[in-house]
Each structure stands twice: as C-alpha cells, then as structure tokens.
Amino acid sequence: MRLEAISQPSVSRRIFPPMLAIVASFVIAALLAQIAGGNPFAVFGLIFKGALGSQFALLETLNRATPLIFTGLAVAVAFRAKLWNIGAEAQLYAGAVITVVLGTGALAWPAPVLLPTLAIGAALAGAIVLLIPAMLKTRFGVDEVVTTLLFNFIFLLFVSYLLEGPLKDPMGMGWPKSARLIPEARLPRIVEGLRLHWGFALALICAVAIWVIDRKTTLGFEMRAVGQNPEAARFAGIPVTKVILKTALLSGGLAALGGFSEVAGLKGSLTLDLSPGFGYTGIVVAMLALLNPLGVVAAALFVAIIFVGADSMSRAIGVPTYLADIMLASALLLMVLAILFTKFRVRRD
C-alpha cells in the first residue's frame, strides 16, 4: 500500500475526516468515562452544563478561551508558513513581564493611552522572543522546534528569577509574585461584576485581522507560498527569509498578547503559574482549527468548554478531570490523521 497525493480534495473530503476525528475523540472519552465508573451521557451532560449552564459558567468559559485564541492564532500563523513555533508559552510570559514592568507605575498615563502602550510593548517582547529562533533557523539552519521548545524552559526560569528578585512585590508576604498593576493598566470588564474582560474582544479582533491578512494581503499569500514549497516560492521571487522573519514577529506578538490579556484583564499581577499550559494548548487549538484563523476561535471555545466543564463534572460525580486532557490529546492525534487523509488517499499496489 502507498499514499497518493490528492491535487484538489473535494469539499466532503476536507470536511468529513476532521468531523470524524472529533466524534472519535468523544467516543474514546465515553469509553474512559465508563471505565472510571461514570455514565458517559451524564459525564458529557455535566461537562456542557458546567461550561455553559449559567451566565457565570458561560463567561468563565469565554475567559478561559481568551488566551487560547491568542496562542492558537500564534501557532496557526507560524505553522501556515512552516515555522514550527512550539514556544508560545515563552512568548506569552514575555508579554506578561512587559505588562507588569510598564503597568505597575513606571508609566503614570491615563488608561486610553496606557493600555494600547502595554499591548504594543507586550507584542514587541513576544515578537523578539520568537525572532531569535527564526533568525537561527534562516541564518544557520538551526531546528526551530528545538530552540522554541527550550525557550519555554529558559523563559520560565527567567520569570522565576524576576519574581524572586527585581519584580518581587515587597508587600507580597514573601510570595514570589509581582506588584499589582495600577488601575489605569487594567482592562475593563465587559460585564460588570463578572470576570470577563475586553481582552476577549481583542482576541476576536485579532482573529478577524489575521484572517484578512491571510486571505487578502500579499504577506498572507507569501506566507502560504513559503509554507507550501519554500524552494518554489524562492524561485518565484518571494523573499523567503524575510517572510519567515515577518511570520515570527507576527506569531510571537500574538502569543504575547495572551500574556497581556491575562495580567491586565484577569490576574492583575504576574505569578509563575500564570499559564497552566496555554502555549502548548494553543498547538491543539490551531490543529483542531486546521490553521484557519476564524476556526481558531471555535476551537478555543471547544477546548475551554472541555476544561471548564470537566472541573465542574469532576466535583459532581468524581470522574477525574484528566478525562479532558485525554480527550484533547486524542482529538489532536486523530486530527493529524484526518489532515493526512484529507490530502492523501491509500492505494493498493
């Protein structure tokens, strides 16, 4: 048997395998829920009720989806150009660090000026963090999978140093956390009295903007061309190195905005556990979305529903929350297979 490339996959072939992958992940989760002693229908019912069953639950789900949209967009942009950005976690923390450095009193500006400044500063920090591996890739051929992955650990250690040293809150009772942002540096709430903030709206705007860039601009065309075949793109006159570097700046900036939104919108200060793995989960989100910027929003909401709902479900019937992790991991693996069978067919020799 061999795999044969499909030059122009039909609409049904592009849609059916990914849908089948999602269904299969639910089936696997149902079997595991049964083994754990729970009724699969009750488990899934409680997951969706816990994530969508009330105004509070719905807004918490949107809150959880916000950083996932940013990191999902960052990964989707990079992967589209075959820049394998595994370091969205480091870029997210870079954005959070700059937000704290500038937002705890260093800039005593009014909110309409300070908030855009913090967002731009955070995006620049994340862009620089990814620019370094991108330059190593284009200049020396260093594998960006390794460098971006290692940057996650390096940057977490750097953040740990900052929280135990220069950024440590003198009023924090010895805990490794930064001082709180000044009120002008906080993103306002969308719904007064609840935690959903305008970072979610910013994430939606970014998703639409990336879709426009991807589909309607020269840069978007060049990114897709480089991702499809860099040698052919270079032969056609596309500056491949410049496109990869531009992609790195855009991708790193998007991931860093996730850090900005978490600190300025939700937490108010920086701690080492700011992200429970938003950068890594962004890879799952991007793959579930098939690297489509608008699909990233839907995929991030799906992942947020699973995580928020699993917490509530576990408290109600005692099935471990690890079910959510297994479900998303299986969805990722099955989606990779679905993408393969979207582009290739099996032939018997």
JSON list of C-alpha atoms in Angstrom, two decimals, residues 55-268:
[
{"chain": "A", "resi": 55, "resn": "GLN", "atom": "CA", "xyz": [-24.24, 33.16, 32.86]},
{"chain": "A", "resi": 56, "resn": "PHE", "atom": "CA", "xyz": [-21.32, 32.80, 35.24]},
{"chain": "A", "resi": 57, "resn": "ALA", "atom": "CA", "xyz": [-20.24, 29.48, 33.67]},
{"chain": "A", "resi": 58, "resn": "LEU", "atom": "CA", "xyz": [-20.52, 30.87, 30.14]},
{"chain": "A", "resi": 59, "resn": "LEU", "atom": "CA", "xyz": [-18.44, 33.94, 30.94]},
{"chain": "A", "resi": 60, "resn": "GLU", "atom": "CA", "xyz": [-15.80, 31.82, 32.70]},
{"chain": "A", "resi": 61, "resn": "THR", "atom": "CA", "xyz": [-15.60, 29.67, 29.57]},
{"chain": "A", "resi": 62, "resn": "LEU", "atom": "CA", "xyz": [-15.08, 32.77, 27.42]},
{"chain": "A", "resi": 63, "resn": "ASN", "atom": "CA", "xyz": [-12.42, 33.90, 29.89]},
{"chain": "A", "resi": 64, "resn": "ARG", "atom": "CA", "xyz": [-10.60, 30.59, 29.58]},
{"chain": "A", "resi": 65, "resn": "ALA", "atom": "CA", "xyz": [-10.86, 30.75, 25.78]},
{"chain": "A", "resi": 66, "resn": "THR", "atom": "CA", "xyz": [-9.26, 34.21, 25.54]},
{"chain": "A", "resi": 67, "resn": "PRO", "atom": "CA", "xyz": [-5.57, 33.25, 25.94]},
{"chain": "A", "resi": 68, "resn": "LEU", "atom": "CA", "xyz": [-6.20, 30.11, 23.88]},
{"chain": "A", "resi": 69, "resn": "ILE", "atom": "CA", "xyz": [-7.38, 32.25, 20.96]},
{"chain": "A", "resi": 70, "resn": "PHE", "atom": "CA", "xyz": [-4.17, 34.28, 21.13]},
{"chain": "A", "resi": 71, "resn": "THR", "atom": "CA", "xyz": [-1.84, 31.28, 21.36]},
{"chain": "A", "resi": 72, "resn": "GLY", "atom": "CA", "xyz": [-3.90, 29.35, 18.79]},
{"chain": "A", "resi": 73, "resn": "LEU", "atom": "CA", "xyz": [-3.58, 32.24, 16.35]},
{"chain": "A", "resi": 74, "resn": "ALA", "atom": "CA", "xyz": [0.16, 32.45, 17.05]},
{"chain": "A", "resi": 75, "resn": "VAL", "atom": "CA", "xyz": [0.65, 28.77, 16.26]},
{"chain": "A", "resi": 76, "resn": "ALA", "atom": "CA", "xyz": [-1.66, 28.85, 13.23]},
{"chain": "A", "resi": 77, "resn": "VAL", "atom": "CA", "xyz": [0.20, 31.81, 11.69]},
{"chain": "A", "resi": 78, "resn": "ALA", "atom": "CA", "xyz": [3.59, 30.19, 12.22]},
{"chain": "A", "resi": 79, "resn": "PHE", "atom": "CA", "xyz": [2.58, 26.69, 11.13]},
{"chain": "A", "resi": 80, "resn": "ARG", "atom": "CA", "xyz": [1.00, 28.10, 7.96]},
{"chain": "A", "resi": 81, "resn": "ALA", "atom": "CA", "xyz": [4.47, 29.24, 6.89]},
{"chain": "A", "resi": 82, "resn": "LYS", "atom": "CA", "xyz": [6.06, 26.00, 8.17]},
{"chain": "A", "resi": 83, "resn": "LEU", "atom": "CA", "xyz": [7.69, 27.86, 11.06]},
{"chain": "A", "resi": 84, "resn": "TRP", "atom": "CA", "xyz": [7.23, 25.34, 13.86]},
{"chain": "A", "resi": 85, "resn": "ASN", "atom": "CA", "xyz": [6.62, 27.63, 16.82]},
{"chain": "A", "resi": 86, "resn": "ILE", "atom": "CA", "xyz": [6.46, 25.42, 19.94]},
{"chain": "A", "resi": 87, "resn": "GLY", "atom": "CA", "xyz": [7.42, 28.36, 22.16]},
{"chain": "A", "resi": 88, "resn": "ALA", "atom": "CA", "xyz": [4.15, 30.24, 22.55]},
{"chain": "A", "resi": 89, "resn": "GLU", "atom": "CA", "xyz": [4.42, 29.68, 26.30]},
{"chain": "A", "resi": 90, "resn": "ALA", "atom": "CA", "xyz": [7.64, 31.71, 26.47]},
{"chain": "A", "resi": 91, "resn": "GLN", "atom": "CA", "xyz": [6.19, 34.43, 24.25]},
{"chain": "A", "resi": 92, "resn": "LEU", "atom": "CA", "xyz": [3.07, 34.62, 26.44]},
{"chain": "A", "resi": 93, "resn": "TYR", "atom": "CA", "xyz": [5.23, 35.11, 29.55]},
{"chain": "A", "resi": 94, "resn": "ALA", "atom": "CA", "xyz": [7.31, 37.72, 27.73]},
{"chain": "A", "resi": 95, "resn": "GLY", "atom": "CA", "xyz": [4.15, 39.74, 27.12]},
{"chain": "A", "resi": 96, "resn": "ALA", "atom": "CA", "xyz": [3.14, 39.31, 30.76]},
{"chain": "A", "resi": 97, "resn": "VAL", "atom": "CA", "xyz": [6.54, 40.51, 32.01]},
{"chain": "A", "resi": 98, "resn": "ILE", "atom": "CA", "xyz": [6.46, 43.69, 29.93]},
{"chain": "A", "resi": 99, "resn": "THR", "atom": "CA", "xyz": [2.88, 44.35, 31.04]},
{"chain": "A", "resi": 100, "resn": "VAL", "atom": "CA", "xyz": [3.98, 44.20, 34.67]},
{"chain": "A", "resi": 101, "resn": "VAL", "atom": "CA", "xyz": [7.17, 46.21, 34.14]},
{"chain": "A", "resi": 102, "resn": "LEU", "atom": "CA", "xyz": [5.30, 49.07, 32.46]},
{"chain": "A", "resi": 103, "resn": "GLY", "atom": "CA", "xyz": [1.94, 48.73, 34.21]},
{"chain": "A", "resi": 104, "resn": "THR", "atom": "CA", "xyz": [2.88, 48.85, 37.89]},
{"chain": "A", "resi": 105, "resn": "GLY", "atom": "CA", "xyz": [3.62, 52.55, 37.95]},
{"chain": "A", "resi": 106, "resn": "ALA", "atom": "CA", "xyz": [6.51, 53.07, 35.54]},
{"chain": "A", "resi": 107, "resn": "LEU", "atom": "CA", "xyz": [4.13, 54.87, 33.18]},
{"chain": "A", "resi": 108, "resn": "ALA", "atom": "CA", "xyz": [1.58, 57.01, 35.02]},
{"chain": "A", "resi": 109, "resn": "TRP", "atom": "CA", "xyz": [-0.59, 57.62, 31.95]},
{"chain": "A", "resi": 110, "resn": "PRO", "atom": "CA", "xyz": [-4.36, 57.62, 31.55]},
{"chain": "A", "resi": 111, "resn": "ALA", "atom": "CA", "xyz": [-5.93, 54.28, 30.59]},
{"chain": "A", "resi": 112, "resn": "PRO", "atom": "CA", "xyz": [-6.75, 55.20, 26.94]},
{"chain": "A", "resi": 113, "resn": "VAL", "atom": "CA", "xyz": [-3.03, 55.78, 26.36]},
{"chain": "A", "resi": 114, "resn": "LEU", "atom": "CA", "xyz": [-1.50, 53.27, 28.76]},
{"chain": "A", "resi": 115, "resn": "LEU", "atom": "CA", "xyz": [-3.46, 50.18, 27.68]},
{"chain": "A", "resi": 116, "resn": "PRO", "atom": "CA", "xyz": [-2.51, 50.37, 23.97]},
{"chain": "A", "resi": 117, "resn": "THR", "atom": "CA", "xyz": [1.09, 51.07, 25.04]},
{"chain": "A", "resi": 118, "resn": "LEU", "atom": "CA", "xyz": [1.12, 47.95, 27.21]},
{"chain": "A", "resi": 119, "resn": "ALA", "atom": "CA", "xyz": [-0.38, 45.85, 24.42]},
{"chain": "A", "resi": 120, "resn": "ILE", "atom": "CA", "xyz": [2.16, 47.09, 21.87]},
{"chain": "A", "resi": 121, "resn": "GLY", "atom": "CA", "xyz": [5.05, 46.64, 24.30]},
{"chain": "A", "resi": 122, "resn": "ALA", "atom": "CA", "xyz": [3.92, 43.10, 25.14]},
{"chain": "A", "resi": 123, "resn": "ALA", "atom": "CA", "xyz": [3.57, 42.21, 21.45]},
{"chain": "A", "resi": 124, "resn": "LEU", "atom": "CA", "xyz": [7.06, 43.54, 20.70]},
{"chain": "A", "resi": 125, "resn": "ALA", "atom": "CA", "xyz": [8.52, 41.47, 23.54]},
{"chain": "A", "resi": 126, "resn": "GLY", "atom": "CA", "xyz": [6.90, 38.28, 22.27]},
{"chain": "A", "resi": 127, "resn": "ALA", "atom": "CA", "xyz": [7.94, 39.08, 18.71]},
{"chain": "A", "resi": 128, "resn": "ILE", "atom": "CA", "xyz": [11.59, 39.43, 19.77]},
{"chain": "A", "resi": 129, "resn": "VAL", "atom": "CA", "xyz": [11.48, 36.14, 21.70]},
{"chain": "A", "resi": 130, "resn": "LEU", "atom": "CA", "xyz": [10.40, 34.25, 18.56]},
{"chain": "A", "resi": 131, "resn": "LEU", "atom": "CA", "xyz": [12.60, 36.32, 16.25]},
{"chain": "A", "resi": 132, "resn": "ILE", "atom": "CA", "xyz": [15.73, 34.81, 17.81]},
{"chain": "A", "resi": 133, "resn": "PRO", "atom": "CA", "xyz": [14.90, 31.18, 16.88]},
{"chain": "A", "resi": 134, "resn": "ALA", "atom": "CA", "xyz": [13.67, 32.35, 13.47]},
{"chain": "A", "resi": 135, "resn": "MET", "atom": "CA", "xyz": [16.99, 34.07, 12.78]},
{"chain": "A", "resi": 136, "resn": "LEU", "atom": "CA", "xyz": [18.89, 30.97, 13.92]},
{"chain": "A", "resi": 137, "resn": "LYS", "atom": "CA", "xyz": [16.78, 28.94, 11.50]},
{"chain": "A", "resi": 138, "resn": "THR", "atom": "CA", "xyz": [17.27, 31.21, 8.50]},
{"chain": "A", "resi": 139, "resn": "ARG", "atom": "CA", "xyz": [20.93, 32.03, 9.16]},
{"chain": "A", "resi": 140, "resn": "PHE", "atom": "CA", "xyz": [22.35, 28.77, 10.47]},
{"chain": "A", "resi": 141, "resn": "GLY", "atom": "CA", "xyz": [19.66, 26.18, 9.75]},
{"chain": "A", "resi": 142, "resn": "VAL", "atom": "CA", "xyz": [19.01, 25.51, 13.45]},
{"chain": "A", "resi": 143, "resn": "ASP", "atom": "CA", "xyz": [15.83, 23.49, 14.03]},
{"chain": "A", "resi": 144, "resn": "GLU", "atom": "CA", "xyz": [13.25, 25.90, 15.45]},
{"chain": "A", "resi": 145, "resn": "VAL", "atom": "CA", "xyz": [11.32, 23.05, 17.11]},
{"chain": "A", "resi": 146, "resn": "VAL", "atom": "CA", "xyz": [14.25, 22.58, 19.50]},
{"chain": "A", "resi": 147, "resn": "THR", "atom": "CA", "xyz": [15.04, 26.26, 20.07]},
{"chain": "A", "resi": 148, "resn": "THR", "atom": "CA", "xyz": [11.44, 27.40, 20.62]},
{"chain": "A", "resi": 149, "resn": "LEU", "atom": "CA", "xyz": [10.76, 24.46, 22.94]},
{"chain": "A", "resi": 150, "resn": "LEU", "atom": "CA", "xyz": [13.88, 25.16, 25.00]},
{"chain": "A", "resi": 151, "resn": "PHE", "atom": "CA", "xyz": [12.99, 28.86, 25.17]},
{"chain": "A", "resi": 152, "resn": "ASN", "atom": "CA", "xyz": [9.90, 27.86, 27.18]},
{"chain": "A", "resi": 153, "resn": "PHE", "atom": "CA", "xyz": [12.04, 26.46, 29.99]},
{"chain": "A", "resi": 154, "resn": "ILE", "atom": "CA", "xyz": [14.63, 29.22, 29.78]},
{"chain": "A", "resi": 155, "resn": "PHE", "atom": "CA", "xyz": [12.00, 31.93, 30.00]},
{"chain": "A", "resi": 156, "resn": "LEU", "atom": "CA", "xyz": [10.16, 30.29, 32.88]},
{"chain": "A", "resi": 157, "resn": "LEU", "atom": "CA", "xyz": [13.43, 30.22, 34.82]},
{"chain": "A", "resi": 158, "resn": "PHE", "atom": "CA", "xyz": [13.97, 33.88, 33.91]},
{"chain": "A", "resi": 159, "resn": "VAL", "atom": "CA", "xyz": [10.48, 34.77, 35.16]},
{"chain": "A", "resi": 160, "resn": "SER", "atom": "CA", "xyz": [11.18, 32.83, 38.36]},
{"chain": "A", "resi": 161, "resn": "TYR", "atom": "CA", "xyz": [14.33, 34.92, 38.86]},
{"chain": "A", "resi": 162, "resn": "LEU", "atom": "CA", "xyz": [12.40, 38.14, 38.27]},
{"chain": "A", "resi": 163, "resn": "LEU", "atom": "CA", "xyz": [9.69, 37.18, 40.76]},
{"chain": "A", "resi": 164, "resn": "GLU", "atom": "CA", "xyz": [12.28, 36.36, 43.39]},
{"chain": "A", "resi": 165, "resn": "GLY", "atom": "CA", "xyz": [14.29, 39.49, 42.62]},
{"chain": "A", "resi": 166, "resn": "PRO", "atom": "CA", "xyz": [13.64, 42.69, 40.63]},
{"chain": "A", "resi": 167, "resn": "LEU", "atom": "CA", "xyz": [9.87, 42.26, 40.21]},
{"chain": "A", "resi": 168, "resn": "LYS", "atom": "CA", "xyz": [9.08, 40.75, 43.62]},
{"chain": "A", "resi": 169, "resn": "ASP", "atom": "CA", "xyz": [6.26, 42.53, 45.42]},
{"chain": "A", "resi": 170, "resn": "PRO", "atom": "CA", "xyz": [7.66, 43.98, 48.66]},
{"chain": "A", "resi": 171, "resn": "MET", "atom": "CA", "xyz": [4.15, 43.78, 50.11]},
{"chain": "A", "resi": 172, "resn": "GLY", "atom": "CA", "xyz": [3.62, 40.18, 48.96]},
{"chain": "A", "resi": 173, "resn": "MET", "atom": "CA", "xyz": [4.40, 38.50, 52.32]},
{"chain": "A", "resi": 174, "resn": "GLY", "atom": "CA", "xyz": [7.38, 36.75, 50.76]},
{"chain": "A", "resi": 175, "resn": "TRP", "atom": "CA", "xyz": [5.38, 35.08, 47.97]},
{"chain": "A", "resi": 176, "resn": "PRO", "atom": "CA", "xyz": [7.05, 35.07, 44.51]},
{"chain": "A", "resi": 177, "resn": "LYS", "atom": "CA", "xyz": [4.72, 37.42, 42.70]},
{"chain": "A", "resi": 178, "resn": "SER", "atom": "CA", "xyz": [4.89, 40.88, 41.21]},
{"chain": "A", "resi": 179, "resn": "ALA", "atom": "CA", "xyz": [3.25, 44.05, 42.43]},
{"chain": "A", "resi": 180, "resn": "ARG", "atom": "CA", "xyz": [-0.28, 44.63, 41.20]},
{"chain": "A", "resi": 181, "resn": "LEU", "atom": "CA", "xyz": [-0.99, 46.77, 38.15]},
{"chain": "A", "resi": 182, "resn": "ILE", "atom": "CA", "xyz": [-2.22, 50.28, 38.69]},
{"chain": "A", "resi": 183, "resn": "PRO", "atom": "CA", "xyz": [-5.96, 50.75, 37.95]},
{"chain": "A", "resi": 184, "resn": "GLU", "atom": "CA", "xyz": [-5.23, 52.55, 34.64]},
{"chain": "A", "resi": 185, "resn": "ALA", "atom": "CA", "xyz": [-3.38, 49.45, 33.41]},
{"chain": "A", "resi": 186, "resn": "ARG", "atom": "CA", "xyz": [-6.30, 47.08, 33.96]},
{"chain": "A", "resi": 187, "resn": "LEU", "atom": "CA", "xyz": [-8.59, 46.04, 31.12]},
{"chain": "A", "resi": 188, "resn": "PRO", "atom": "CA", "xyz": [-12.19, 46.91, 31.99]},
{"chain": "A", "resi": 189, "resn": "ARG", "atom": "CA", "xyz": [-14.85, 44.23, 32.44]},
{"chain": "A", "resi": 190, "resn": "ILE", "atom": "CA", "xyz": [-17.31, 43.56, 29.63]},
{"chain": "A", "resi": 191, "resn": "VAL", "atom": "CA", "xyz": [-19.95, 42.53, 32.17]},
{"chain": "A", "resi": 192, "resn": "GLU", "atom": "CA", "xyz": [-19.77, 44.50, 35.42]},
{"chain": "A", "resi": 193, "resn": "GLY", "atom": "CA", "xyz": [-19.34, 42.29, 38.45]},
{"chain": "A", "resi": 194, "resn": "LEU", "atom": "CA", "xyz": [-18.05, 39.31, 36.46]},
{"chain": "A", "resi": 195, "resn": "ARG", "atom": "CA", "xyz": [-14.53, 38.47, 35.31]},
{"chain": "A", "resi": 196, "resn": "LEU", "atom": "CA", "xyz": [-14.94, 38.58, 31.52]},
{"chain": "A", "resi": 197, "resn": "HIS", "atom": "CA", "xyz": [-12.79, 41.45, 30.24]},
{"chain": "A", "resi": 198, "resn": "TRP", "atom": "CA", "xyz": [-12.14, 43.25, 26.97]},
{"chain": "A", "resi": 199, "resn": "GLY", "atom": "CA", "xyz": [-9.20, 41.00, 26.24]},
{"chain": "A", "resi": 200, "resn": "PHE", "atom": "CA", "xyz": [-11.76, 38.59, 24.78]},
{"chain": "A", "resi": 201, "resn": "ALA", "atom": "CA", "xyz": [-12.92, 41.27, 22.33]},
{"chain": "A", "resi": 202, "resn": "LEU", "atom": "CA", "xyz": [-9.29, 41.98, 21.44]},
{"chain": "A", "resi": 203, "resn": "ALA", "atom": "CA", "xyz": [-8.79, 38.27, 20.72]},
{"chain": "A", "resi": 204, "resn": "LEU", "atom": "CA", "xyz": [-11.78, 38.25, 18.35]},
{"chain": "A", "resi": 205, "resn": "ILE", "atom": "CA", "xyz": [-10.46, 41.35, 16.58]},
{"chain": "A", "resi": 206, "resn": "CYS", "atom": "CA", "xyz": [-7.07, 39.69, 16.16]},
{"chain": "A", "resi": 207, "resn": "ALA", "atom": "CA", "xyz": [-8.69, 36.56, 14.71]},
{"chain": "A", "resi": 208, "resn": "VAL", "atom": "CA", "xyz": [-10.52, 38.62, 12.07]},
{"chain": "A", "resi": 209, "resn": "ALA", "atom": "CA", "xyz": [-7.39, 40.66, 11.35]},
{"chain": "A", "resi": 210, "resn": "ILE", "atom": "CA", "xyz": [-5.28, 37.53, 10.85]},
{"chain": "A", "resi": 211, "resn": "TRP", "atom": "CA", "xyz": [-7.93, 36.07, 8.53]},
{"chain": "A", "resi": 212, "resn": "VAL", "atom": "CA", "xyz": [-7.82, 39.26, 6.45]},
{"chain": "A", "resi": 213, "resn": "ILE", "atom": "CA", "xyz": [-4.01, 39.18, 6.36]},
{"chain": "A", "resi": 214, "resn": "ASP", "atom": "CA", "xyz": [-4.03, 35.50, 5.41]},
{"chain": "A", "resi": 215, "resn": "ARG", "atom": "CA", "xyz": [-6.62, 35.78, 2.65]},
{"chain": "A", "resi": 216, "resn": "LYS", "atom": "CA", "xyz": [-6.47, 39.34, 1.36]},
{"chain": "A", "resi": 217, "resn": "THR", "atom": "CA", "xyz": [-2.88, 40.57, 1.55]},
{"chain": "A", "resi": 218, "resn": "THR", "atom": "CA", "xyz": [0.42, 39.94, -0.19]},
{"chain": "A", "resi": 219, "resn": "LEU", "atom": "CA", "xyz": [2.03, 38.88, 3.09]},
{"chain": "A", "resi": 220, "resn": "GLY", "atom": "CA", "xyz": [-0.64, 36.23, 3.60]},
{"chain": "A", "resi": 221, "resn": "PHE", "atom": "CA", "xyz": [-0.08, 34.87, 0.10]},
{"chain": "A", "resi": 222, "resn": "GLU", "atom": "CA", "xyz": [3.69, 34.82, 0.65]},
{"chain": "A", "resi": 223, "resn": "MET", "atom": "CA", "xyz": [3.31, 33.01, 3.97]},
{"chain": "A", "resi": 224, "resn": "ARG", "atom": "CA", "xyz": [1.15, 30.32, 2.38]},
{"chain": "A", "resi": 225, "resn": "ALA", "atom": "CA", "xyz": [3.52, 30.01, -0.57]},
{"chain": "A", "resi": 226, "resn": "VAL", "atom": "CA", "xyz": [6.56, 29.60, 1.69]},
{"chain": "A", "resi": 227, "resn": "GLY", "atom": "CA", "xyz": [4.67, 27.03, 3.73]},
{"chain": "A", "resi": 228, "resn": "GLN", "atom": "CA", "xyz": [3.67, 25.04, 0.66]},
{"chain": "A", "resi": 229, "resn": "ASN", "atom": "CA", "xyz": [7.08, 24.98, -1.01]},
{"chain": "A", "resi": 230, "resn": "PRO", "atom": "CA", "xyz": [9.88, 27.35, 0.04]},
{"chain": "A", "resi": 231, "resn": "GLU", "atom": "CA", "xyz": [12.09, 26.48, -2.94]},
{"chain": "A", "resi": 232, "resn": "ALA", "atom": "CA", "xyz": [9.31, 27.18, -5.42]},
{"chain": "A", "resi": 233, "resn": "ALA", "atom": "CA", "xyz": [8.49, 30.41, -3.55]},
{"chain": "A", "resi": 234, "resn": "ARG", "atom": "CA", "xyz": [12.14, 31.48, -3.75]},
{"chain": "A", "resi": 235, "resn": "PHE", "atom": "CA", "xyz": [12.22, 30.67, -7.48]},
{"chain": "A", "resi": 236, "resn": "ALA", "atom": "CA", "xyz": [9.11, 32.82, -7.94]},
{"chain": "A", "resi": 237, "resn": "GLY", "atom": "CA", "xyz": [10.89, 35.81, -6.39]},
{"chain": "A", "resi": 238, "resn": "ILE", "atom": "CA", "xyz": [9.41, 35.66, -2.90]},
{"chain": "A", "resi": 239, "resn": "PRO", "atom": "CA", "xyz": [11.98, 36.68, -0.23]},
{"chain": "A", "resi": 240, "resn": "VAL", "atom": "CA", "xyz": [11.64, 33.51, 1.85]},
{"chain": "A", "resi": 241, "resn": "THR", "atom": "CA", "xyz": [13.91, 34.64, 4.71]},
{"chain": "A", "resi": 242, "resn": "LYS", "atom": "CA", "xyz": [12.07, 37.95, 5.12]},
{"chain": "A", "resi": 243, "resn": "VAL", "atom": "CA", "xyz": [8.71, 36.18, 5.06]},
{"chain": "A", "resi": 244, "resn": "ILE", "atom": "CA", "xyz": [9.81, 33.76, 7.81]},
{"chain": "A", "resi": 245, "resn": "LEU", "atom": "CA", "xyz": [11.08, 36.65, 9.94]},
{"chain": "A", "resi": 246, "resn": "LYS", "atom": "CA", "xyz": [7.84, 38.61, 9.43]},
{"chain": "A", "resi": 247, "resn": "THR", "atom": "CA", "xyz": [5.87, 35.50, 10.33]},
{"chain": "A", "resi": 248, "resn": "ALA", "atom": "CA", "xyz": [7.92, 35.13, 13.51]},
{"chain": "A", "resi": 249, "resn": "LEU", "atom": "CA", "xyz": [7.25, 38.73, 14.52]},
{"chain": "A", "resi": 250, "resn": "LEU", "atom": "CA", "xyz": [3.52, 38.32, 13.93]},
{"chain": "A", "resi": 251, "resn": "SER", "atom": "CA", "xyz": [3.27, 34.94, 15.66]},
{"chain": "A", "resi": 252, "resn": "GLY", "atom": "CA", "xyz": [5.32, 35.94, 18.71]},
{"chain": "A", "resi": 253, "resn": "GLY", "atom": "CA", "xyz": [3.35, 39.16, 19.09]},
{"chain": "A", "resi": 254, "resn": "LEU", "atom": "CA", "xyz": [0.04, 37.31, 19.08]},
{"chain": "A", "resi": 255, "resn": "ALA", "atom": "CA", "xyz": [1.14, 34.86, 21.76]},
{"chain": "A", "resi": 256, "resn": "ALA", "atom": "CA", "xyz": [2.43, 37.73, 23.91]},
{"chain": "A", "resi": 257, "resn": "LEU", "atom": "CA", "xyz": [-0.96, 39.44, 23.74]},
{"chain": "A", "resi": 258, "resn": "GLY", "atom": "CA", "xyz": [-2.29, 36.39, 25.58]},
{"chain": "A", "resi": 259, "resn": "GLY", "atom": "CA", "xyz": [0.06, 37.24, 28.45]},
{"chain": "A", "resi": 260, "resn": "PHE", "atom": "CA", "xyz": [-1.00, 40.89, 28.34]},
{"chain": "A", "resi": 261, "resn": "SER", "atom": "CA", "xyz": [-4.69, 39.96, 28.48]},
{"chain": "A", "resi": 262, "resn": "GLU", "atom": "CA", "xyz": [-4.22, 37.52, 31.37]},
{"chain": "A", "resi": 263, "resn": "VAL", "atom": "CA", "xyz": [-2.31, 40.03, 33.50]},
{"chain": "A", "resi": 264, "resn": "ALA", "atom": "CA", "xyz": [-4.14, 43.23, 32.57]},
{"chain": "A", "resi": 265, "resn": "GLY", "atom": "CA", "xyz": [-7.57, 41.65, 32.28]},
{"chain": "A", "resi": 266, "resn": "LEU", "atom": "CA", "xyz": [-7.74, 38.83, 34.78]},
{"chain": "A", "resi": 267, "resn": "LYS", "atom": "CA", "xyz": [-4.92, 38.39, 37.30]},
{"chain": "A", "resi": 268, "resn": "GLY", "atom": "CA", "xyz": [-3.65, 41.91, 37.89]}
]
